[in-house]
Short mmCIF file of C-alpha atoms in Angstrom, two decimals:
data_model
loop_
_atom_site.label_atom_id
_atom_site.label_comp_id
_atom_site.label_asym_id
_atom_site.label_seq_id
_atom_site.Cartn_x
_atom_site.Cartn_y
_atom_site.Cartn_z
CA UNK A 1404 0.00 0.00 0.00
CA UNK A 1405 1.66 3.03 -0.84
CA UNK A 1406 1.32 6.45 0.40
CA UNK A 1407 -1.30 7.88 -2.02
CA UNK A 1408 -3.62 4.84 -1.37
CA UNK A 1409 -3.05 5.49 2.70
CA UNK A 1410 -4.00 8.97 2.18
CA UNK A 1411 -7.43 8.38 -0.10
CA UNK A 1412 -8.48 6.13 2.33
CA UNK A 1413 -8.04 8.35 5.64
CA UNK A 1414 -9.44 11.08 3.72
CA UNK A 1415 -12.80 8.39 3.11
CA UNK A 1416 -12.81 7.57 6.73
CA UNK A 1417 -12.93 11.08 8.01
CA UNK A 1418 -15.93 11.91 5.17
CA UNK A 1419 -17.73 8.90 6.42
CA UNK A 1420 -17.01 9.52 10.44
CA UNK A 1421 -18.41 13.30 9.44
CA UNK A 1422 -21.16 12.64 7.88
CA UNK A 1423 -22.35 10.17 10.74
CA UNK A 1424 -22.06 12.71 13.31
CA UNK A 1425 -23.48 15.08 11.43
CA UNK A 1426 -26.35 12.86 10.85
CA UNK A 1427 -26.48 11.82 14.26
CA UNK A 1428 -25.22 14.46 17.05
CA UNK A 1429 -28.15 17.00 17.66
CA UNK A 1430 -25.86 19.72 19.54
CA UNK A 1431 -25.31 22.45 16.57
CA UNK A 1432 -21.56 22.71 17.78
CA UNK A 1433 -21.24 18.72 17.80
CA UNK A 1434 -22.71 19.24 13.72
CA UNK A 1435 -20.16 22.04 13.83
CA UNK A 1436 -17.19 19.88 14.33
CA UNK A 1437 -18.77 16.82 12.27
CA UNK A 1438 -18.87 19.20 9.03
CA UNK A 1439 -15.49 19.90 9.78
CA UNK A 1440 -14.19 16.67 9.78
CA UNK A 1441 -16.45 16.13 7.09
CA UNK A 1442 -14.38 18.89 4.74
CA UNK A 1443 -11.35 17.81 5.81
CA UNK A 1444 -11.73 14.55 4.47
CA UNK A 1445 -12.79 15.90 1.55
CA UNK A 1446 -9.67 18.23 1.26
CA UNK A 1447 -7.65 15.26 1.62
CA UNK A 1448 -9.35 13.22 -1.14
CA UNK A 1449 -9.42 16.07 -3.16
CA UNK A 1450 -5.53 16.65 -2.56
CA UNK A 1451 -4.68 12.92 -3.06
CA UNK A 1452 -6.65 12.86 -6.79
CA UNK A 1453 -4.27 15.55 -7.35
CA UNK A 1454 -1.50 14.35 -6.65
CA UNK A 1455 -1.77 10.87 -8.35
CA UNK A 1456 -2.86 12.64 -12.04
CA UNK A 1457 0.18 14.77 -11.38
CA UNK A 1458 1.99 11.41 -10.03
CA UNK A 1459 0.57 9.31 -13.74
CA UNK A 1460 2.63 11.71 -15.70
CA UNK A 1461 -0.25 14.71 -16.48
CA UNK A 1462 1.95 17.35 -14.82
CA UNK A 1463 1.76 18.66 -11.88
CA UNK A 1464 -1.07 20.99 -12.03
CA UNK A 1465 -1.35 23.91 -8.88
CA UNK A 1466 -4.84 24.60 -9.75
CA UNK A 1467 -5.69 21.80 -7.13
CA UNK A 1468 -3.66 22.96 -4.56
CA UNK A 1469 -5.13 26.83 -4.50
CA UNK A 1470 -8.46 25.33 -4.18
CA UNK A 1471 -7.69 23.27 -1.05
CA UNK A 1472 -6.19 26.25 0.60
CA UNK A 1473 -9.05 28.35 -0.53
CA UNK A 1474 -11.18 25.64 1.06
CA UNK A 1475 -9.45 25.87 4.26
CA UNK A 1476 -9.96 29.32 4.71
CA UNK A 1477 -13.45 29.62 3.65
CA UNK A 1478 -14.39 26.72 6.14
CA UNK A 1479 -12.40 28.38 8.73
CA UNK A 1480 -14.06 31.55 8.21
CA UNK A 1481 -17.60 29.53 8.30
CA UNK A 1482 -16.93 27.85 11.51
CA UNK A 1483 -15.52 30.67 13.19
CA UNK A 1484 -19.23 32.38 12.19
CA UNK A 1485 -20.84 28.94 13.07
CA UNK A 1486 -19.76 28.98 16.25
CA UNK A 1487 -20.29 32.86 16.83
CA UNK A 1488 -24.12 32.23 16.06
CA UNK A 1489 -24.14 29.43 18.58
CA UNK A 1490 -22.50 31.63 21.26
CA UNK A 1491 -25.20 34.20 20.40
CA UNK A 1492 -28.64 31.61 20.29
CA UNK A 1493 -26.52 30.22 23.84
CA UNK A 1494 -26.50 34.05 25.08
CA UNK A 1495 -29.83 34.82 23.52
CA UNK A 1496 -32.26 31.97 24.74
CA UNK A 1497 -29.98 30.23 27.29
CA UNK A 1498 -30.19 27.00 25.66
CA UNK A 1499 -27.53 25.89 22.68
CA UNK A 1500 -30.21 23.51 21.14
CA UNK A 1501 -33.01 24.72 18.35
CA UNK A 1502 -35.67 22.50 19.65
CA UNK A 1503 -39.07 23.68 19.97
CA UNK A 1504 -40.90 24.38 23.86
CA UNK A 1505 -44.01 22.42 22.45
CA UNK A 1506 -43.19 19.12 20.09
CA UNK A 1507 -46.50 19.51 18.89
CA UNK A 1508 -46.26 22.22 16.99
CA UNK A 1509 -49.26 23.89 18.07
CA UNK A 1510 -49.03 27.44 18.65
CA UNK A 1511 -50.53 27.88 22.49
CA UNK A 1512 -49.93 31.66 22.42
CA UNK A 1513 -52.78 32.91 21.18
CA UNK A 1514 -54.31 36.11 21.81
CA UNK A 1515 -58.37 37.44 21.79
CA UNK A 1516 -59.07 38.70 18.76
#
């Protein structure tokens, strides 16, 4: 197994471990860090397609490369405002969850009119 291989297939087990806690984890900064690991692995597969076309004699191309340090900043940027709105619906209501009072979805505030 070389290192290419190795790399593709870390880069597959952090996209799958992401998308099950993102699936699973209802705490919005639990989803938080699940997308993240999500787009990592995702960097890393991206990175590791580029490298082996580069590797199979297509040149090396640095196209790839930008765009997986774009990425990286862009999901940095989004988490940082992820977790800001988080911090704020924590400050705001007390509670770091979106869940509703009533399940039902009945709306028991209702006035006279």
């Amino acid at each position: 197994m070389n290192a290419a291989t190795l790399f593709g297939l870390s880069g597959a087990a952090l996209v799958g471990i992401g998308l099950y806690g993102l699936i699973t984890n209802p705490d919005p900064l639990r989803k938080i860090l699940a997308f993240n690991l999500l787009g990592s692995g995702v960097f890393l597969v991206f990175g590791v397609v580029s490298r082996r076309a580069a590797a199979s004699g297509l040149g090396g191309d640095p196209v790839p490369q930008a765009m997986v340090i774009t990425a990286i900043v862009v999901a940095f940027a989004a988490t940082a405002m992820a977790i800001a709105l988080v911090l704020r619906l924590l400050q705001e209501t007390g509670r770091s969850t979106l869940n509703a009072d009533n399940p039902g979805g009945a709306n028991t505030d209702r006035g006279n009119s």
